[in-house]
Short mmCIF file of C-alpha atoms and ligand atoms in Angstrom, two decimals:
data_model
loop_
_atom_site.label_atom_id
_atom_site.label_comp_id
_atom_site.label_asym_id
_atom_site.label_seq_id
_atom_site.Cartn_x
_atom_site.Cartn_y
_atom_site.Cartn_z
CA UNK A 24 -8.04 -6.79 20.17
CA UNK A 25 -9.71 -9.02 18.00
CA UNK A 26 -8.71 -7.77 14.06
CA UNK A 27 -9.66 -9.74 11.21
CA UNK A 28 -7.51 -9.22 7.90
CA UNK A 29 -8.23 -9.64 4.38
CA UNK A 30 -4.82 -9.54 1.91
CA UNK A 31 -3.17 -11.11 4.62
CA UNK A 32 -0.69 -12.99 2.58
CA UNK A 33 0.60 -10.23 0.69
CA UNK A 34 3.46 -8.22 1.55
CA UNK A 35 2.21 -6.08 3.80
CA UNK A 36 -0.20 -8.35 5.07
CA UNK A 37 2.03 -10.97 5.94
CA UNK A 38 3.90 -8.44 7.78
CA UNK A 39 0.59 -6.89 9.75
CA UNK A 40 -0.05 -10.24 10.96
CA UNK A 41 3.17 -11.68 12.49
CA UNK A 42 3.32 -8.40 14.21
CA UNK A 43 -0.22 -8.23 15.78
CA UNK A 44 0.03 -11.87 16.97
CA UNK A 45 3.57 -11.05 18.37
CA UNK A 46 2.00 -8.23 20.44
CA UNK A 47 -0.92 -11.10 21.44
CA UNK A 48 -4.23 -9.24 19.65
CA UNK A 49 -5.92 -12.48 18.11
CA UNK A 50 -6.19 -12.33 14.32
CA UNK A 51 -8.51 -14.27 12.00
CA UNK A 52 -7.36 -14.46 8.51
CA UNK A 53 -10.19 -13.48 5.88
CA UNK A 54 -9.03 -16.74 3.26
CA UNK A 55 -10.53 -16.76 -0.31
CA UNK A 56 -10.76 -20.54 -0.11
CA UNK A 57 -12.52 -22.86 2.23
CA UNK A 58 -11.84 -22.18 5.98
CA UNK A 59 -9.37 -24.71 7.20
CA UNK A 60 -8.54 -23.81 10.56
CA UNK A 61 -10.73 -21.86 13.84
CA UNK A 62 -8.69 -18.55 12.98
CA UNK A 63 -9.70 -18.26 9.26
CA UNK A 64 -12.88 -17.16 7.61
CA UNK A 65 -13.81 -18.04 4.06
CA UNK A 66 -14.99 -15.44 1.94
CA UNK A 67 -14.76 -14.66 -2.14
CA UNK A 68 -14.44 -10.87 -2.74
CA UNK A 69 -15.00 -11.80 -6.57
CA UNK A 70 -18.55 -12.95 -5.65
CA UNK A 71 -18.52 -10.90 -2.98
CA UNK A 72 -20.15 -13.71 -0.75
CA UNK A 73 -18.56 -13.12 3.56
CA UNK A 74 -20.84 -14.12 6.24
CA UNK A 75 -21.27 -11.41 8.70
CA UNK A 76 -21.97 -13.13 11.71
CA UNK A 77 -18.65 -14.36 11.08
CA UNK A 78 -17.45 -11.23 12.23
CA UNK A 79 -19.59 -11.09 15.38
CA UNK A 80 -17.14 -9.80 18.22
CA UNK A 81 -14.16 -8.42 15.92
CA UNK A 82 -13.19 -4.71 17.13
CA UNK A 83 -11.27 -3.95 13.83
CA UNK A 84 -11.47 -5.25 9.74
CA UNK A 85 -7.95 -4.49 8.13
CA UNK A 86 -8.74 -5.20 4.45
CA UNK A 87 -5.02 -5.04 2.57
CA UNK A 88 -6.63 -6.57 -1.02
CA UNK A 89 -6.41 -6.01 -4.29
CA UNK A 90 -4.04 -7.34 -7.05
CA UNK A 91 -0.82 -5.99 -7.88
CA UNK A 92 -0.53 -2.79 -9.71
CA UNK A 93 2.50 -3.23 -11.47
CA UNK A 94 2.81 -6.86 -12.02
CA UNK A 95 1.65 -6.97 -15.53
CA UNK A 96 0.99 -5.11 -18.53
CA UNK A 97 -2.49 -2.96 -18.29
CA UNK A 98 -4.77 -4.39 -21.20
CA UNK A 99 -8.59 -3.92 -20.70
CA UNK A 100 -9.12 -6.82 -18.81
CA UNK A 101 -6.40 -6.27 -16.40
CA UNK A 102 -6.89 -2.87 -15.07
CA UNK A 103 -10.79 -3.99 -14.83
CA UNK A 104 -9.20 -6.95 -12.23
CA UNK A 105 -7.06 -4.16 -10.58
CA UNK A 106 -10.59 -1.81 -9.91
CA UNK A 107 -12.48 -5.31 -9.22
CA UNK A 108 -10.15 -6.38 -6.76
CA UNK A 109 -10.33 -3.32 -4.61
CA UNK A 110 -13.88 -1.95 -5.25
CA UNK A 111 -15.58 -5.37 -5.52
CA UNK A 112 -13.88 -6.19 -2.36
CA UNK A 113 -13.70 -3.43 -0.40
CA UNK A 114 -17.65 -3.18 -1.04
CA UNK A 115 -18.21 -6.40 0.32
CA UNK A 116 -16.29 -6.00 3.60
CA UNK A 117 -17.89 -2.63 4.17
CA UNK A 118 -21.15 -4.20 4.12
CA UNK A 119 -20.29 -7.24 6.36
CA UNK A 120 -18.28 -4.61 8.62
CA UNK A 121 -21.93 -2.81 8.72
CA UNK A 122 -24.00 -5.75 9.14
CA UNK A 123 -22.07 -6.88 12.01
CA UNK A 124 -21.45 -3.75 13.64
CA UNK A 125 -17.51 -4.13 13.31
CA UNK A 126 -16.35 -1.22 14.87
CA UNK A 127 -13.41 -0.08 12.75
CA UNK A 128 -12.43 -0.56 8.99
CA UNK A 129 -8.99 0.30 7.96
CA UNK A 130 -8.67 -0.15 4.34
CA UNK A 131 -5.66 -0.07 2.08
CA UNK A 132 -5.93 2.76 -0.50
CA UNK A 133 -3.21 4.40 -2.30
CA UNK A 134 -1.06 8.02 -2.86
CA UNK A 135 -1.73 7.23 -6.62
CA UNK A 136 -4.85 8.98 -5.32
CA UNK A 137 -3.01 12.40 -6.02
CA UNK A 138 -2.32 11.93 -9.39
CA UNK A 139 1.14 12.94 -10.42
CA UNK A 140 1.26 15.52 -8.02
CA UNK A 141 5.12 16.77 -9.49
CA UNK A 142 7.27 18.93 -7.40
CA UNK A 143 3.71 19.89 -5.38
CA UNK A 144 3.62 18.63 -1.48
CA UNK A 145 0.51 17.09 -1.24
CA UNK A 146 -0.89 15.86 2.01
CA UNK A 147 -4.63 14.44 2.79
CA UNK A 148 -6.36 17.57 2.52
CA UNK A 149 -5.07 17.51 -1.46
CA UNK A 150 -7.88 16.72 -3.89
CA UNK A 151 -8.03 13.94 -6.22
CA UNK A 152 -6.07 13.91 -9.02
CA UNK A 153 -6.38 12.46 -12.52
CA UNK A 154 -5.65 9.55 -14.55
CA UNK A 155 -6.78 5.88 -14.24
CA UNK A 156 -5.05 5.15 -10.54
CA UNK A 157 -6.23 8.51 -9.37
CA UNK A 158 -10.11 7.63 -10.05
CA UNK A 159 -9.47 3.61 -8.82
CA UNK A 160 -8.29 5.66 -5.61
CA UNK A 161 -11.27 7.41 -5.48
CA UNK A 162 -13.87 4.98 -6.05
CA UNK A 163 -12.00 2.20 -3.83
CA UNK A 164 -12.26 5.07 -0.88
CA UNK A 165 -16.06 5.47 -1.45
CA UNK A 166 -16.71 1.99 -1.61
CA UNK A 167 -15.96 1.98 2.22
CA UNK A 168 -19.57 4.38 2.40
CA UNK A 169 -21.74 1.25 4.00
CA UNK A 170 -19.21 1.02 7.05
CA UNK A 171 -19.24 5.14 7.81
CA UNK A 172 -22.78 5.17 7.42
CA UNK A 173 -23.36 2.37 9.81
CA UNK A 174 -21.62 4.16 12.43
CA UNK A 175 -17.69 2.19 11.87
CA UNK A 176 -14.72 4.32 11.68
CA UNK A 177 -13.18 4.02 8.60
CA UNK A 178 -9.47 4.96 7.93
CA UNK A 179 -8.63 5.08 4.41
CA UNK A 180 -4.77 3.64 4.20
CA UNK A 181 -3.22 5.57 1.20
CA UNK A 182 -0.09 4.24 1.20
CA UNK A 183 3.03 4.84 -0.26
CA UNK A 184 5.63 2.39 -2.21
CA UNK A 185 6.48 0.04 0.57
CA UNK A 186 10.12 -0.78 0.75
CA UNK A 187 10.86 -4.26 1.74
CA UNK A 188 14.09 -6.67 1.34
CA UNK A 189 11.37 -9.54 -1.06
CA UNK A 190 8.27 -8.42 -2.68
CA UNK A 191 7.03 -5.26 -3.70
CA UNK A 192 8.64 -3.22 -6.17
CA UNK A 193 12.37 -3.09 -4.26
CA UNK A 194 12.46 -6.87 -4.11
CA UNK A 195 12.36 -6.29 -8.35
CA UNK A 196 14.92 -3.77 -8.37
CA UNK A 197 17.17 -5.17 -5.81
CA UNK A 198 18.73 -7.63 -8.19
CA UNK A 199 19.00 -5.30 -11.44
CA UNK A 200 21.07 -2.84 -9.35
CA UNK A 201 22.93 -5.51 -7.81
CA UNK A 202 23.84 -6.61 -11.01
CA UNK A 203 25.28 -3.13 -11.67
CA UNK A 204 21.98 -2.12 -14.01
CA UNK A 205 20.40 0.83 -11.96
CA UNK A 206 20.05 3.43 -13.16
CA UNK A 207 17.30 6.43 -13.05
CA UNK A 208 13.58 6.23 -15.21
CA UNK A 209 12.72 8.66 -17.36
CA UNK A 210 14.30 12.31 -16.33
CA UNK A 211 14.41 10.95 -12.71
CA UNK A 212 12.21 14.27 -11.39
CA UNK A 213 9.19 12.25 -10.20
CA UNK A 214 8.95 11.98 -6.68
CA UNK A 215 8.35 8.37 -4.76
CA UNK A 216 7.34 8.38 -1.02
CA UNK A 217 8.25 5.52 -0.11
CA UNK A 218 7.59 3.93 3.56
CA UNK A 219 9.65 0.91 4.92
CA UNK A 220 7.59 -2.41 5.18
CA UNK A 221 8.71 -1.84 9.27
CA UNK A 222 7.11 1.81 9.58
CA UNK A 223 4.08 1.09 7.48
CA UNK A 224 3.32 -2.34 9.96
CA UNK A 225 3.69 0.40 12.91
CA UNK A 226 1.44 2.78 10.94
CA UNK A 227 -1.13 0.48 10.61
CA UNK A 228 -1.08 -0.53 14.23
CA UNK A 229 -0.99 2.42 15.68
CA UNK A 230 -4.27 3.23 13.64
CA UNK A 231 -5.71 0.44 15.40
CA UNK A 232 -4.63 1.60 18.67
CA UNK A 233 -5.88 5.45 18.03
CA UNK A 234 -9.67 5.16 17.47
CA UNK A 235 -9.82 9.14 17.16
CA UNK A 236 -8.20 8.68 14.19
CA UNK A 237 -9.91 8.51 11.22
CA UNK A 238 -10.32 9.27 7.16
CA UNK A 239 -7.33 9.38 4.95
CA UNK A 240 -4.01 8.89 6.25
CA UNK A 241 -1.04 9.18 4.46
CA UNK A 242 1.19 5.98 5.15
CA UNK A 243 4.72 7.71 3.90
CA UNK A 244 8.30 8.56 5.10
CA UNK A 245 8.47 11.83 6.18
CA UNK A 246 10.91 12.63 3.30
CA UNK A 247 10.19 11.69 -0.52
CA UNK A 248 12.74 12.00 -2.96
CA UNK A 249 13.43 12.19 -6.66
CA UNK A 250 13.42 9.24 -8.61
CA UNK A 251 16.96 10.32 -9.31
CA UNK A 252 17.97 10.54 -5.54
CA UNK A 253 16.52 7.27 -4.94
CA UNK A 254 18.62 5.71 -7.48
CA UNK A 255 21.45 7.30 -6.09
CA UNK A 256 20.76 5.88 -2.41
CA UNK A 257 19.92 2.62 -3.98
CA UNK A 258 22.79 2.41 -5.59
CA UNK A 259 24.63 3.56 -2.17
CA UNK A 260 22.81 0.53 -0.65
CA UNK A 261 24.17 -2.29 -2.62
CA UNK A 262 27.31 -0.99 -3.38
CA UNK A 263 26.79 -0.91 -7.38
CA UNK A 264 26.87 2.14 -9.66
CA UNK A 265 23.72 2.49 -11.08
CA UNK A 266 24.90 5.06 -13.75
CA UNK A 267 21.93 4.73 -16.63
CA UNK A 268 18.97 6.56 -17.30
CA UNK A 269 16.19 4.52 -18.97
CA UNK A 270 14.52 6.62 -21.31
CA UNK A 271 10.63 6.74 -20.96
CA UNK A 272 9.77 5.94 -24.24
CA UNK A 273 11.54 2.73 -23.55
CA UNK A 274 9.54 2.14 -20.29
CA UNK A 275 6.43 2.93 -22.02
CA UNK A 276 7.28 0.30 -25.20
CA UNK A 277 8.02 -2.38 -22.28
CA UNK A 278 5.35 -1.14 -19.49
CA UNK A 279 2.68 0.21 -21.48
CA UNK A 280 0.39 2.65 -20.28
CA UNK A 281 1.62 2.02 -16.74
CA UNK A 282 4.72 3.33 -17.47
CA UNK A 283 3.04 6.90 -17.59
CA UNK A 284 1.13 6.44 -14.65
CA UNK A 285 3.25 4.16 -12.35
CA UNK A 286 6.81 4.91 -13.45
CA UNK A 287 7.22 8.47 -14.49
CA UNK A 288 4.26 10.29 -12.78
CA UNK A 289 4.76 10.90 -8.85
CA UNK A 290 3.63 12.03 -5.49
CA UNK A 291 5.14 14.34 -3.35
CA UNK A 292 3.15 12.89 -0.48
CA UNK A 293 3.68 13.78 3.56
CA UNK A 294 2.41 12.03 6.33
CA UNK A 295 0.67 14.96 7.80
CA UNK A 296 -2.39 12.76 9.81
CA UNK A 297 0.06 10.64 11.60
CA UNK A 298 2.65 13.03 12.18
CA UNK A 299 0.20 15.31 13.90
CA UNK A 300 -1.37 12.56 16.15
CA UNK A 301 1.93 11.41 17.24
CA UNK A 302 3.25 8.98 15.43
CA UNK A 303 7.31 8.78 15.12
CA UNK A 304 8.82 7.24 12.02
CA UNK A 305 11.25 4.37 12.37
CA UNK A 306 13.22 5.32 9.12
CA UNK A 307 13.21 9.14 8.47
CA UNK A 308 15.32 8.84 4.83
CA UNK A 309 14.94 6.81 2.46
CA UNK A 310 18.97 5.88 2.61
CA UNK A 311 17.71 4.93 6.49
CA UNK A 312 14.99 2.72 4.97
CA UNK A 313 17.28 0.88 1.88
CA UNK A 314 19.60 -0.29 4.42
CA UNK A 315 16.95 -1.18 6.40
CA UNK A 316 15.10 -3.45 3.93
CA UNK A 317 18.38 -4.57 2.53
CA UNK A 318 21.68 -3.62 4.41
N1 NAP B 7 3.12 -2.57 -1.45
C1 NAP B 7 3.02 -1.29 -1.77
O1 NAP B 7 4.03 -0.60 -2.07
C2 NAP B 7 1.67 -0.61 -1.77
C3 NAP B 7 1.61 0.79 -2.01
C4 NAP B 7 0.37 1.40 -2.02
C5 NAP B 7 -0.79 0.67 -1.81
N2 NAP B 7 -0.71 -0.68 -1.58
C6 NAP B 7 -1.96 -1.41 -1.43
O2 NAP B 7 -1.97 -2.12 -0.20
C7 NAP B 7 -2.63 -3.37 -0.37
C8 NAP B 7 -1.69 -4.48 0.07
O3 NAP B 7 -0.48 -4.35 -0.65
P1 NAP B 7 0.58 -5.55 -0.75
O4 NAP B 7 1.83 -4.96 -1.26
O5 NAP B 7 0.60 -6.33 0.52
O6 NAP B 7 -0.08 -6.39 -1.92
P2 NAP B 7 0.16 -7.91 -2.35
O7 NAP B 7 1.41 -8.44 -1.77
O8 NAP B 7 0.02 -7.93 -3.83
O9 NAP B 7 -1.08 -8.65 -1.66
C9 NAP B 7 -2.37 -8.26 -2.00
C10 NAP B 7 -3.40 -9.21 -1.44
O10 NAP B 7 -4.54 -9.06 -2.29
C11 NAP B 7 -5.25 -10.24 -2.28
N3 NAP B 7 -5.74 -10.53 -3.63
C12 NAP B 7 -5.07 -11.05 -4.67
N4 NAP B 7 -5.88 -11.20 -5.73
C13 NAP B 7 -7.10 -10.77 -5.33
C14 NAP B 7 -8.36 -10.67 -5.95
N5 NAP B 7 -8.55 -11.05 -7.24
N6 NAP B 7 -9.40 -10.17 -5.25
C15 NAP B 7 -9.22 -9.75 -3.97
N7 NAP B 7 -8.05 -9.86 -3.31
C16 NAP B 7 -7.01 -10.34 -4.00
C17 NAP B 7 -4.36 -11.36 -1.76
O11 NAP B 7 -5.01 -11.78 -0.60
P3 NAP B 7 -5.00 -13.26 0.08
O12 NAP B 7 -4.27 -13.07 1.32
O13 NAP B 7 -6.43 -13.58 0.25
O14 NAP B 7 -4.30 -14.19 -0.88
C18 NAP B 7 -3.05 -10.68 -1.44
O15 NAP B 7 -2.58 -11.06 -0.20
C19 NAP B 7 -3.03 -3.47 -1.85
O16 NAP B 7 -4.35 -3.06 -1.98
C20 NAP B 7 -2.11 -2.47 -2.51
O17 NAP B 7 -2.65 -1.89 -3.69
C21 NAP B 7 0.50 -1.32 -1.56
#
């Protein structure tokens, strides 16, 4: 296949692409600079200026953009460059996906789509939830619309926290616990489905591969814990005890609002679309997936 990616130098993009070129599809990298080689295509989701006929001949658009969630405090400016990034974006490759009759979108969405979801399972028949990640969710899945209505299948990627040995939110917490300072957030009830970096690069390819699939997909485990069990098999992992609780009105004076939101809210979230079309996880627990990303 030919697939053209956009995010590709992120964590999970990086990932995608080593593994579709190792299983020979051709991949053209969606850069937001000048093209410098044949396989990359300049665009600038910020303006959002992409030439279509650019993507004359590519059977799938993988669009993994958006800036990171958790990377910095969320003032007003900030969480308008975390809807910008996604929306913006995602609005602009829908529209060159429809102009050039690309004939499947897979774009990266989120589980923060549920809301905090608490003890409830919640799979992708679940409605919307609320809160400002639940409604960037929302309106990053609509702003797919141009590519549906020109005829594309569009899977919407909501994705759960990807567990990899660098990057991503384990890379951060690898060291503390290392260094014997784990220890559980808040009252440690909020679920996390997580998804190792491995199963969620198979995910995504076997989306590619299954063109009756299509709409949301959850890309998680098939087993979400506790915060406080995953701080227990984290701490398993790297051999440390991680024996303190951080209290959450401590993560809220250092993480501000997305302390609420990111930290001490949760999904419950099962992989119900992929599950039922065949696809077999890689890492079934989470203590599976920790040694995985860092045994
Ligand atoms: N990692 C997770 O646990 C997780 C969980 C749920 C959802 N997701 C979603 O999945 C997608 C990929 O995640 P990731 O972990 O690979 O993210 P990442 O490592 O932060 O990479 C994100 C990509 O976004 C692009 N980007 C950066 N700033 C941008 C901007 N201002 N406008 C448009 N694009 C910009 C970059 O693309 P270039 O390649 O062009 O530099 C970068 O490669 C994101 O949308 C993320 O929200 C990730």
């Amino acid at each position: 296949m030919r697939i053209a990616v956009a995010g590709s130098h992120g964590l999970i993009g990086t990932a995608l692409v080593a593994a579709l070129r190792r299983a020979h599809h051709e991949v053209l990298l969606l850069v937001r600079r000048e093209a410098r080689a044949s396989d990359e295509i300049s665009w600038d989701p910020v303006t959002g200026r992409i030439n279509p006929e650019q993507l004359a001949g590519v059977d799938a658009v993988v669009n993994l953009c958006g800036v990171g969630i958790g990377d910095r405090r969320w003032s007003g400016a900030r969480k308008q460059e975390i809807r910008d990034s996604r929306i913006g974006a995602t609005e602009a490759l829908a529209g060159a996906v429809a102009a050039a009759g690309v004939p499947t979108l897979l774009n990266a969405n989120a589980i923060g789509y549920y809301g905090n979801s608490g003890d409830r399972i919640v799979d992708e028949s679940a409605p919307v939830g609320t809160g400002f990640l639940a409604r960037v969710c929302a309106d990053w899945q609509d702003a797919t619309a141009a590519a549906s209505e020109a005829g594309a299948r569009v899977a919407i990627v909501r994705s759960g926290l990807v567990l990899a040995r660098t990057g991503g939110m384990l890379g951060r917490l690898a060291n503390l616990y290392r260094a014997g300072l784990g220890g559980r957030l808040g009252e440690g009830r909020q679920y996390m489905s997580w998804i190792s970096l491995e199963d969620e690069v198979r995910a995504l390819t076997f989306l590619l591969e299954h063109p009756e699939i299509s709409g949301p997909v959850n890309l998680t485990g098939p087993a979400p814990v506790t915060n406080t069990r995953f701080n227990a098999a984290l701490s398993r992992t790297v051999r440390r005890p991680a024996p303190w609780a951080v209290p959450a009105f401590a993560l809220k004076a250092v993480l501000g609002e997305f302390a609420a939101e990111g930290v001490l809210a949760g999904q419950r979230a099962i992989p119900t679309v992929l599950e039922a079309n065949g696809f077999t996880f890689h890492h079934h627990t989470i203590g599976q997936a920790l040694d995985a990303a860092l045994g």
